Amino acid sequence: MNLYQKTNNLVGFLLFLIAGVVYWLTMEPTVSFWDCGEFITAADKLQVGHQPGAPLFLMIGKLFSLLAAGNTAKVAYWINFSSVVASAATVMFLYWTITLIASKLYKQEKTKADMLTIIATGVVGALAFTFSDTFWFSAVEAEVYSLSMLFTALVFWAILKWEQNTDDRWLVLIAFVIGLSIGVHLLSLLAIPAVVLVYYFKKTEKPTTFGIIKAIGVAGVIWVVVQFVIIQYFVLFAAKFDLLFVNTLGFGFGYGAMAFLFLLAGSITYAIYYSIKHKKYNLNLAMICLTFVLFGFSSYFLILIRADAKPSLNLSNPDNAFALYGYLGRTNYEKTPLLYGQTFDAKQIDGKDTFTKYRKGKDKYEVSGKGVDIEYDKNLFFPRTYSDKPDHINFYKQWLNLADGETPSFAQNLKFFASYQMGFMYWRYFFWNFIGRQNDNQGQGGYSEGNWISGIKPLDAARLGSQTNLPPTIVANEGFNRFYGLPLILGIAGLLFLYRRNRNDALIITTLFLFTGLAIIVYLNQDPRQVRERDYAYVGSFYAFAIFIGFGVFAIREWLSRFNAPKLSLIVASLIGLLAAPAIMGFQGWGDHDRSGKTTALDWAKNYLNSCAPNAILFVTADNDTFPLWYAQEVEGIRTDIRVVNIQYLSDDAYIDQMKLKLRKSAPLPITMPTEKYVNGVRDYMYYNDYGFKDSVELKDLIAVLTSDEKADQLQLTDGTYMNFIPTKNFKLTVNTDQLIKTGTISAKDKDKVTPQMEWNYNKNIMLKSDLALLDILANNNWERPIYFESNVSEDTYVGLGKYLYLEGYALRLLPFKTDPKDTRDKMEKTNSDAMYDNIMNRFDLKGFKTAKYMDPESRRVAQGTWSISNSLTTNLFMEGKTTQAHKLLTKSIKDIPLKNYSIDDTINRYQTIQNMYALSETKAANALTAETLEFLDKELTYISSLEPERYNSYTRDIQLGMYVLNNLHRISAGYKQTDLSDKIAKKFEELQAKFS
């Protein structure tokens, strides 16, 4: 091994250590928000997570979890650390990839300066990716993207190694890695076009444009074979075999699928034998590669095996071939049109059955429904404005300036694709990584949230308005990262240099960049108002651009070499490369990527569970508000007496079955419906049809009708079939006060507060299976278990029960108290005060707000919500005459919860806190907080008023909210005789009002 090779290997390992230390120092020490809680939970006990699963990730996570040595509180730490290792390895392989490409620029023996230039190129490119915003984010938490990116890096590096020595064993390795990557994420499949181009250029003496197009076409065929034939249709064929064996031949479940696998294995074995016997080398290579793709794909046996074991986390229950096919095909997700489809204002005109759905019955497969292809009256080629959700429709109209009743034209459709899907949902993320970022707030198209910025004020001002005297919401935000576009410039310089010196490699890397970036935009066809930023999906393209950044060193050295100082040009080029990309990216990005000391997700989960009385049932929605709770219970064993019920998952029969079983300390839920009443395809939804009932209907009686199979209780449809329906929206639940006292739902002193019967209006025109299951629980619980709902979610979550919900912490408890029509308080302002006070003072752990080095947007949301419930309880305690308790709660809140104003929304909480301070005679503290809030609002609103009037629309809500808070601060301070302060506020209010008017 020569000196260059030894040095190159050593530097690669050194970069692995550097990246590993960076990620380890900034790693989240426990569970984080979003999918991480579910991934850690599933990995710890090898359970079944959401579609389409990540079995290999779970197995690797399980290995790392063993390092916790039985300490459940450290399981998340070590699974997070698996991402650190995978990310550091990705950086290492990126470095070796860059140096492999750079080495090809020298046909003759490399000089020492040449070797150092190659190494410097690799170091700069690899470190630039190390500190890139998107990759760094995923590197410090238990998500699939770090490991997926490692497989992508391995695939691209391996094809360059093949190119170096043309040993086809590298192609077999690539096939195996791609197969393994399926068990993590499908990102690696998008490297196939670049891999095929490398193969084409190596095998072709004189590449042509047509040849390149043909190679891309071949790559497309390979991608389709892996993405659809192997991943989905092989499983579908196995399912069809199983259907034949079970329903026709009388075998047990699984025998047909096994027969298909033996047939497949035999066919491939014979093809390999045939290729050897007849010396068909390409056929032999193709069959061996297919075999190794399938070997890698075999990680999905974990999903089947564990689903059959029925673990506590078993989403979609893919325990048979048909269920696994649906699991891999993500059938729980809405279908998105790609090449031809409807506009947002299209109406359904017809529906055609396309295929038969099957479910696993007791002895045979049963038909569960039909796949339906909906036909619409308005369609477009390449549809991009297709979602008919009301908030999406409003967004389309606003973004494209459409009038009411106007259908988007094909040109407007393309405009949305170019400006929103490509511009806002890709290039904005790309610029975050290589130009700079305005803040870490989620962007929805406004001027002040989540945009890219450079730090070059005239350039930024042209897009976002004046950059002079920027407000605290921007400059004090840890995500205010200004790279001045230097990494981008360096990358463009590297691209141009490589294009001049080696066009083939420039095209290969550009292909990798496009297919892992913009091609995903075309395929995903995202609708607007995503629940979170989606930059993680495009990390592969940022990886490719980091290669160009590395070659920027070559470009600088080439330019400096004109001055005949080769050694000095190398040193200067290396220093410029390091400073222009990794150094500035690392320095600016450290603050919003440092998650050390951050426990806010775990604290939130514990506090949510500790908001509930013993043996409670807690209804929740959405991923981010469920997964940390699962982690807390499943991994750390916190409050396992509580049954957490995700309402969306209640639409799945297997999930309902789980709820009917005992789980750790939680007894089965009181669901009375037998399985045949809610299996997939039965009562998936029911429509409202007013039967003219004047009085409310008892809930148990209604459930009996909704689950009845008698035709007299059903509606006949136009096709002659019958289905259940909702005959009234007026529900009631008779209340036995003695039972409430007996079960501890209320104390005897609150007996007079109880209503004889709860009456409410069901607030939907359709009832999903999840709602039916929820109502069944309510009807049959008999107040034996406390019932809670997640707070701060859409109204339809509460099925009309809002007036009977009272805060007891983060969660809302269902209590049958009489309602006063004059009480206009929202449910988030009503408290079961004694229970809530005890929970917050004695059971809540709020230390994570202070130990976190960085408060990310989700943690800030939690802090804002904590202040909101604290203010509500403090106010109610004061109104109930419990001033001592109110004072203690206020003191604890000020001590433990951040008072920093991250946004104008936070000032609502500040104004409510100030009101409570004055009421509790904390005048000095109230004045100080009022002055601080005034200063914050002054800076924010003064900045907004300095912008051009045409930009005001984007800030309308902030203006209204800020002025509302100022007006209330003036009113409160004046009411408590703080004349000087109230006059100061009034003066500022009038000054700002004049500017905005």
mmCIF file with all atom_site columns, N, CA and C in Angstrom, residues 915-947:
data_model
loop_
_atom_site.group_PDB
_atom_site.id
_atom_site.type_symbol
_atom_site.label_atom_id
_atom_site.label_alt_id
_atom_site.label_comp_id
_atom_site.label_asym_id
_atom_site.label_entity_id
_atom_site.label_seq_id
_atom_site.pdbx_PDB_ins_code
_atom_site.Cartn_x
_atom_site.Cartn_y
_atom_site.Cartn_z
_atom_site.occupancy
_atom_site.B_iso_or_equiv
_atom_site.pdbx_formal_charge
_atom_site.auth_seq_id
_atom_site.auth_comp_id
_atom_site.auth_asym_id
_atom_site.auth_atom_id
_atom_site.pdbx_PDB_model_num
ATOM 1  N N  . GLN A 1 915 ? -51.427 39.743 34.239 1.00 0.00 ? 915 GLN A N  1
ATOM 2  C CA . GLN A 1 915 ? -52.731 39.954 34.871 1.00 0.00 ? 915 GLN A CA 1
ATOM 3  C C  . GLN A 1 915 ? -52.801 39.199 36.196 1.00 0.00 ? 915 GLN A C  1
ATOM 4  N N  . ASN A 1 916 ? -52.296 37.981 36.209 1.00 0.00 ? 916 ASN A N  1
ATOM 5  C CA . ASN A 1 916 ? -52.286 37.196 37.448 1.00 0.00 ? 916 ASN A CA 1
ATOM 6  C C  . ASN A 1 916 ? -51.328 37.792 38.482 1.00 0.00 ? 916 ASN A C  1
ATOM 7  N N  . MET A 1 917 ? -50.210 38.311 38.026 1.00 0.00 ? 917 MET A N  1
ATOM 8  C CA . MET A 1 917 ? -49.254 38.939 38.953 1.00 0.00 ? 917 MET A CA 1
ATOM 9  C C  . MET A 1 917 ? -49.884 40.127 39.663 1.00 0.00 ? 917 MET A C  1
ATOM 10 N N  . TYR A 1 918 ? -50.530 40.971 38.903 1.00 0.00 ? 918 TYR A N  1
ATOM 11 C CA . TYR A 1 918 ? -51.189 42.133 39.520 1.00 0.00 ? 918 TYR A CA 1
ATOM 12 C C  . TYR A 1 918 ? -52.274 41.681 40.505 1.00 0.00 ? 918 TYR A C  1
ATOM 13 N N  . ALA A 1 919 ? -53.062 40.674 40.090 1.00 0.00 ? 919 ALA A N  1
ATOM 14 C CA . ALA A 1 919 ? -54.147 40.207 40.946 1.00 0.00 ? 919 ALA A CA 1
ATOM 15 C C  . ALA A 1 919 ? -53.624 39.645 42.260 1.00 0.00 ? 919 ALA A C  1
ATOM 16 N N  . LEU A 1 920 ? -52.412 39.065 42.235 1.00 0.00 ? 920 LEU A N  1
ATOM 17 C CA . LEU A 1 920 ? -51.826 38.467 43.430 1.00 0.00 ? 920 LEU A CA 1
ATOM 18 C C  . LEU A 1 920 ? -50.844 39.409 44.124 1.00 0.00 ? 920 LEU A C  1
ATOM 19 N N  . SER A 1 921 ? -50.940 40.697 43.778 1.00 0.00 ? 921 SER A N  1
ATOM 20 C CA . SER A 1 921 ? -50.146 41.764 44.420 1.00 0.00 ? 921 SER A CA 1
ATOM 21 C C  . SER A 1 921 ? -48.642 41.614 44.171 1.00 0.00 ? 921 SER A C  1
ATOM 22 N N  . GLU A 1 922 ? -48.266 40.984 43.059 1.00 0.00 ? 922 GLU A N  1
ATOM 23 C CA . GLU A 1 922 ? -46.857 40.924 42.647 1.00 0.00 ? 922 GLU A CA 1
ATOM 24 C C  . GLU A 1 922 ? -46.610 42.084 41.685 1.00 0.00 ? 922 GLU A C  1
ATOM 25 N N  . THR A 1 923 ? -46.809 43.296 42.200 1.00 0.00 ? 923 THR A N  1
ATOM 26 C CA . THR A 1 923 ? -46.820 44.479 41.333 1.00 0.00 ? 923 THR A CA 1
ATOM 27 C C  . THR A 1 923 ? -45.465 44.742 40.698 1.00 0.00 ? 923 THR A C  1
ATOM 28 N N  . LYS A 1 924 ? -44.399 44.644 41.475 1.00 0.00 ? 924 LYS A N  1
ATOM 29 C CA . LYS A 1 924 ? -43.061 44.921 40.955 1.00 0.00 ? 924 LYS A CA 1
ATOM 30 C C  . LYS A 1 924 ? -42.708 43.955 39.820 1.00 0.00 ? 924 LYS A C  1
ATOM 31 N N  . ALA A 1 925 ? -42.944 42.672 40.035 1.00 0.00 ? 925 ALA A N  1
ATOM 32 C CA . ALA A 1 925 ? -42.657 41.673 39.008 1.00 0.00 ? 925 ALA A CA 1
ATOM 33 C C  . ALA A 1 925 ? -43.547 41.883 37.785 1.00 0.00 ? 925 ALA A C  1
ATOM 34 N N  . ALA A 1 926 ? -44.810 42.274 38.032 1.00 0.00 ? 926 ALA A N  1
ATOM 35 C CA . ALA A 1 926 ? -45.735 42.522 36.923 1.00 0.00 ? 926 ALA A CA 1
ATOM 36 C C  . ALA A 1 926 ? -45.272 43.702 36.087 1.00 0.00 ? 926 ALA A C  1
ATOM 37 N N  . ASN A 1 927 ? -44.815 44.756 36.738 1.00 0.00 ? 927 ASN A N  1
ATOM 38 C CA . ASN A 1 927 ? -44.319 45.921 36.009 1.00 0.00 ? 927 ASN A CA 1
ATOM 39 C C  . ASN A 1 927 ? -43.087 45.571 35.169 1.00 0.00 ? 927 ASN A C  1
ATOM 40 N N  . ALA A 1 928 ? -42.195 44.776 35.754 1.00 0.00 ? 928 ALA A N  1
ATOM 41 C CA . ALA A 1 928 ? -40.978 44.398 35.030 1.00 0.00 ? 928 ALA A CA 1
ATOM 42 C C  . ALA A 1 928 ? -41.315 43.565 33.798 1.00 0.00 ? 928 ALA A C  1
ATOM 43 N N  . LEU A 1 929 ? -42.221 42.607 33.966 1.00 0.00 ? 929 LEU A N  1
ATOM 44 C CA . LEU A 1 929 ? -42.591 41.759 32.834 1.00 0.00 ? 929 LEU A CA 1
ATOM 45 C C  . LEU A 1 929 ? -43.377 42.558 31.793 1.00 0.00 ? 929 LEU A C  1
ATOM 46 N N  . THR A 1 930 ? -44.175 43.517 32.248 1.00 0.00 ? 930 THR A N  1
ATOM 47 C CA . THR A 1 930 ? -44.901 44.379 31.317 1.00 0.00 ? 930 THR A CA 1
ATOM 48 C C  . THR A 1 930 ? -43.928 45.196 30.483 1.00 0.00 ? 930 THR A C  1
ATOM 49 N N  . ALA A 1 931 ? -42.924 45.777 31.133 1.00 0.00 ? 931 ALA A N  1
ATOM 50 C CA . ALA A 1 931 ? -41.927 46.577 30.419 1.00 0.00 ? 931 ALA A CA 1
ATOM 51 C C  . ALA A 1 931 ? -41.148 45.731 29.416 1.00 0.00 ? 931 ALA A C  1
ATOM 52 N N  . GLU A 1 932 ? -40.826 44.514 29.822 1.00 0.00 ? 932 GLU A N  1
ATOM 53 C CA . GLU A 1 932 ? -40.092 43.607 28.936 1.00 0.00 ? 932 GLU A CA 1
ATOM 54 C C  . GLU A 1 932 ? -40.945 43.228 27.726 1.00 0.00 ? 932 GLU A C  1
ATOM 55 N N  . THR A 1 933 ? -42.218 42.947 27.961 1.00 0.00 ? 933 THR A N  1
ATOM 56 C CA . THR A 1 933 ? -43.121 42.599 26.868 1.00 0.00 ? 933 THR A CA 1
ATOM 57 C C  . THR A 1 933 ? -43.339 43.785 25.944 1.00 0.00 ? 933 THR A C  1
ATOM 58 N N  . LEU A 1 934 ? -43.459 44.976 26.514 1.00 0.00 ? 934 LEU A N  1
ATOM 59 C CA . LEU A 1 934 ? -43.605 46.197 25.724 1.00 0.00 ? 934 LEU A CA 1
ATOM 60 C C  . LEU A 1 934 ? -42.396 46.403 24.817 1.00 0.00 ? 934 LEU A C  1
ATOM 61 N N  . GLU A 1 935 ? -41.219 46.198 25.369 1.00 0.00 ? 935 GLU A N  1
ATOM 62 C CA . GLU A 1 935 ? -39.995 46.367 24.581 1.00 0.00 ? 935 GLU A CA 1
ATOM 63 C C  . GLU A 1 935 ? -39.947 45.384 23.422 1.00 0.00 ? 935 GLU A C  1
ATOM 64 N N  . PHE A 1 936 ? -40.316 44.119 23.712 1.00 0.00 ? 936 PHE A N  1
ATOM 65 C CA . PHE A 1 936 ? -40.326 43.096 22.668 1.00 0.00 ? 936 PHE A CA 1
ATOM 66 C C  . PHE A 1 936 ? -41.310 43.459 21.559 1.00 0.00 ? 936 PHE A C  1
ATOM 67 N N  . LEU A 1 937 ? -42.540 43.818 21.934 1.00 0.00 ? 937 LEU A N  1
ATOM 68 C CA . LEU A 1 937 ? -43.554 44.150 20.940 1.00 0.00 ? 937 LEU A CA 1
ATOM 69 C C  . LEU A 1 937 ? -43.188 45.415 20.166 1.00 0.00 ? 937 LEU A C  1
ATOM 70 N N  . ASP A 1 938 ? -42.560 46.352 20.841 1.00 0.00 ? 938 ASP A N  1
ATOM 71 C CA . ASP A 1 938 ? -42.113 47.577 20.178 1.00 0.00 ? 938 ASP A CA 1
ATOM 72 C C  . ASP A 1 938 ? -41.149 47.245 19.039 1.00 0.00 ? 938 ASP A C  1
ATOM 73 N N  . LYS A 1 939 ? -40.176 46.382 19.321 1.00 0.00 ? 939 LYS A N  1
ATOM 74 C CA . LYS A 1 939 ? -39.192 46.005 18.298 1.00 0.00 ? 939 LYS A CA 1
ATOM 75 C C  . LYS A 1 939 ? -39.843 45.236 17.153 1.00 0.00 ? 939 LYS A C  1
ATOM 76 N N  . GLU A 1 940 ? -40.728 44.316 17.514 1.00 0.00 ? 940 GLU A N  1
ATOM 77 C CA . GLU A 1 940 ? -41.375 43.501 16.481 1.00 0.00 ? 940 GLU A CA 1
ATOM 78 C C  . GLU A 1 940 ? -42.271 44.351 15.587 1.00 0.00 ? 940 GLU A C  1
ATOM 79 N N  . LEU A 1 941 ? -43.143 45.136 16.197 1.00 0.00 ? 941 LEU A N  1
ATOM 80 C CA . LEU A 1 941 ? -44.120 45.903 15.420 1.00 0.00 ? 941 LEU A CA 1
ATOM 81 C C  . LEU A 1 941 ? -43.481 47.083 14.705 1.00 0.00 ? 941 LEU A C  1
ATOM 82 N N  . THR A 1 942 ? -42.463 47.673 15.303 1.00 0.00 ? 942 THR A N  1
ATOM 83 C CA . THR A 1 942 ? -41.756 48.763 14.629 1.00 0.00 ? 942 THR A CA 1
ATOM 84 C C  . THR A 1 942 ? -41.065 48.254 13.374 1.00 0.00 ? 942 THR A C  1
ATOM 85 N N  . TYR A 1 943 ? -40.485 47.058 13.470 1.00 0.00 ? 943 TYR A N  1
ATOM 86 C CA . TYR A 1 943 ? -39.858 46.477 12.276 1.00 0.00 ? 943 TYR A CA 1
ATOM 87 C C  . TYR A 1 943 ? -40.908 46.230 11.196 1.00 0.00 ? 943 TYR A C  1
ATOM 88 N N  . ILE A 1 944 ? -42.042 45.642 11.577 1.00 0.00 ? 944 ILE A N  1
ATOM 89 C CA . ILE A 1 944 ? -43.086 45.369 10.593 1.00 0.00 ? 944 ILE A CA 1
ATOM 90 C C  . ILE A 1 944 ? -43.567 46.661 9.955  1.00 0.00 ? 944 ILE A C  1
ATOM 91 N N  . SER A 1 945 ? -43.690 47.714 10.753 1.00 0.00 ? 945 SER A N  1
ATOM 92 C CA . SER A 1 945 ? -44.173 48.993 10.220 1.00 0.00 ? 945 SER A CA 1
ATOM 93 C C  . SER A 1 945 ? -43.175 49.637 9.271  1.00 0.00 ? 945 SER A C  1
ATOM 94 N N  . SER A 1 946 ? -41.900 49.211 9.334  1.00 0.00 ? 946 SER A N  1
ATOM 95 C CA . SER A 1 946 ? -40.886 49.780 8.443  1.00 0.00 ? 946 SER A CA 1
ATOM 96 C C  . SER A 1 946 ? -40.899 49.148 7.059  1.00 0.00 ? 946 SER A C  1
ATOM 97 N N  . LEU A 1 947 ? -41.655 48.056 6.911  1.00 0.00 ? 947 LEU A N  1
ATOM 98 C CA . LEU A 1 947 ? -41.705 47.349 5.634  1.00 0.00 ? 947 LEU A CA 1
ATOM 99 C C  . LEU A 1 947 ? -42.661 48.036 4.673  1.00 0.00 ? 947 LEU A C  1
#
